């Protein structure tokens, strides 16, 4: 066989072959679509069509010497397979309609006048379109644990997120995870759980159906200005995934730079693309381990305090040599249930959360509130002792811009939640400070009965 020609209602293309040898020297034919070698067609799907030419099994002869082929749908065949031999001769197999009882199609070969039947599955192969032959597994071909960078754009809120990615741990250990360092729109550690799910869903994007090869108008699919855009990079490969408008209630149109075709993906396979940006990043403004901090100086809306800590990494709050002081007084106070009240106070300081981003702002640092962390030397990681200065500038009646070491961070906090909240177990720093002072003043032998409550001004 020199080549095969397929001509059906939706496509016309030619299959050509090349002899290849395997490691054992065995020669096989590799079939490809002529003139479209750069397109990622499924080799198995193309081979299945080629095999039809060599194994046409006519199951039953229906009629001979036929001159009127219309009753069989062969006057206007649904598909034609031409087998061109190397000596120039050719054979033509025409596929008609399905027989009334189903499962078989009418066919005729060359000009024999014979009408036979053939398995409908064989006819379906010859009726394949180029879309049917595209390899559905070729649209991404990336492994999440090999990713080094993520860029994610979302049109509806103009989000542009860029993050470096690093695999921590050994693949297959069960404890490995992806570590994300966000560089845009702010510089923060990323939330591993949320962003891992985002990249896993993107690299696992599965084709439901191919729609159009070499689309001339991407706007028809919302892909001229994608609703979502991923740029995924590993050490040796980058893939661009675009998600456009909804194809129907359960799928989106999509396209990658690996396959020049529009396809659909199930909307249910993308559960994280609409999550809030604050769910993507570490929301703690200054999450410092208690044993790493030597002293904290605070000036919050006119209230000032100083707290000092003497504690090793291996210690707990009730260890004898641990020292907590607040405004120079002993703050190593426990509840009637033997819980460290100082730990709760400390948690209110380091538990201040980012409320949202405002990267377009260029605010003045009015220093309406200020928390200075004095961080101990970390010999294990070769980090010298240093200070971290966290300052808050009023944005409006409810929120405050955040500055760290004099630089605007691009985000703000909710002032009530951070400073003045009276919600139980979610007290703001100022309320927590008053509670700590009250417990210190009313403790007996280092124990304060919280069930008696706090009498705060």
Short mmCIF file of N, CA and C in Angstrom, two decimals, residues 39-43 131-139:
data_model
loop_
_atom_site.label_atom_id
_atom_site.label_comp_id
_atom_site.label_asym_id
_atom_site.label_seq_id
_atom_site.Cartn_x
_atom_site.Cartn_y
_atom_site.Cartn_z
N UNK A 39 0.76 18.02 13.94
CA UNK A 39 -0.46 17.96 14.75
C UNK A 39 -0.43 16.71 15.62
N UNK A 40 -0.85 16.82 16.86
CA UNK A 40 -0.78 15.67 17.78
C UNK A 40 -1.95 14.71 17.62
N UNK A 41 -1.91 13.96 16.53
CA UNK A 41 -2.95 12.95 16.32
C UNK A 41 -2.61 11.69 17.10
N UNK A 42 -3.63 10.98 17.50
CA UNK A 42 -3.45 9.74 18.23
C UNK A 42 -2.94 8.67 17.28
N UNK A 43 -1.77 8.12 17.56
CA UNK A 43 -1.19 7.10 16.68
C UNK A 43 -2.07 5.86 16.64
N UNK A 131 -10.87 15.84 13.99
CA UNK A 131 -11.08 16.08 15.41
C UNK A 131 -11.10 14.77 16.20
N UNK A 132 -11.71 13.74 15.57
CA UNK A 132 -11.78 12.44 16.24
C UNK A 132 -10.41 11.82 16.44
N UNK A 133 -9.47 12.21 15.59
CA UNK A 133 -8.15 11.57 15.61
C UNK A 133 -7.14 12.29 16.50
N UNK A 134 -7.48 13.48 16.96
CA UNK A 134 -6.56 14.20 17.85
C UNK A 134 -6.37 13.44 19.16
N UNK A 135 -5.17 13.51 19.67
CA UNK A 135 -4.83 12.80 20.91
C UNK A 135 -5.30 13.62 22.11
N UNK A 136 -6.29 13.11 22.82
CA UNK A 136 -6.85 13.85 23.96
C UNK A 136 -5.87 13.97 25.13
N UNK A 137 -4.84 13.14 25.13
CA UNK A 137 -3.89 13.18 26.25
C UNK A 137 -2.75 14.17 26.02
N UNK A 138 -2.76 14.87 24.88
CA UNK A 138 -1.61 15.70 24.53
C UNK A 138 -1.79 17.17 24.85
N UNK A 139 -2.91 17.55 25.46
CA UNK A 139 -3.18 18.98 25.62
C UNK A 139 -2.35 19.64 26.72
#
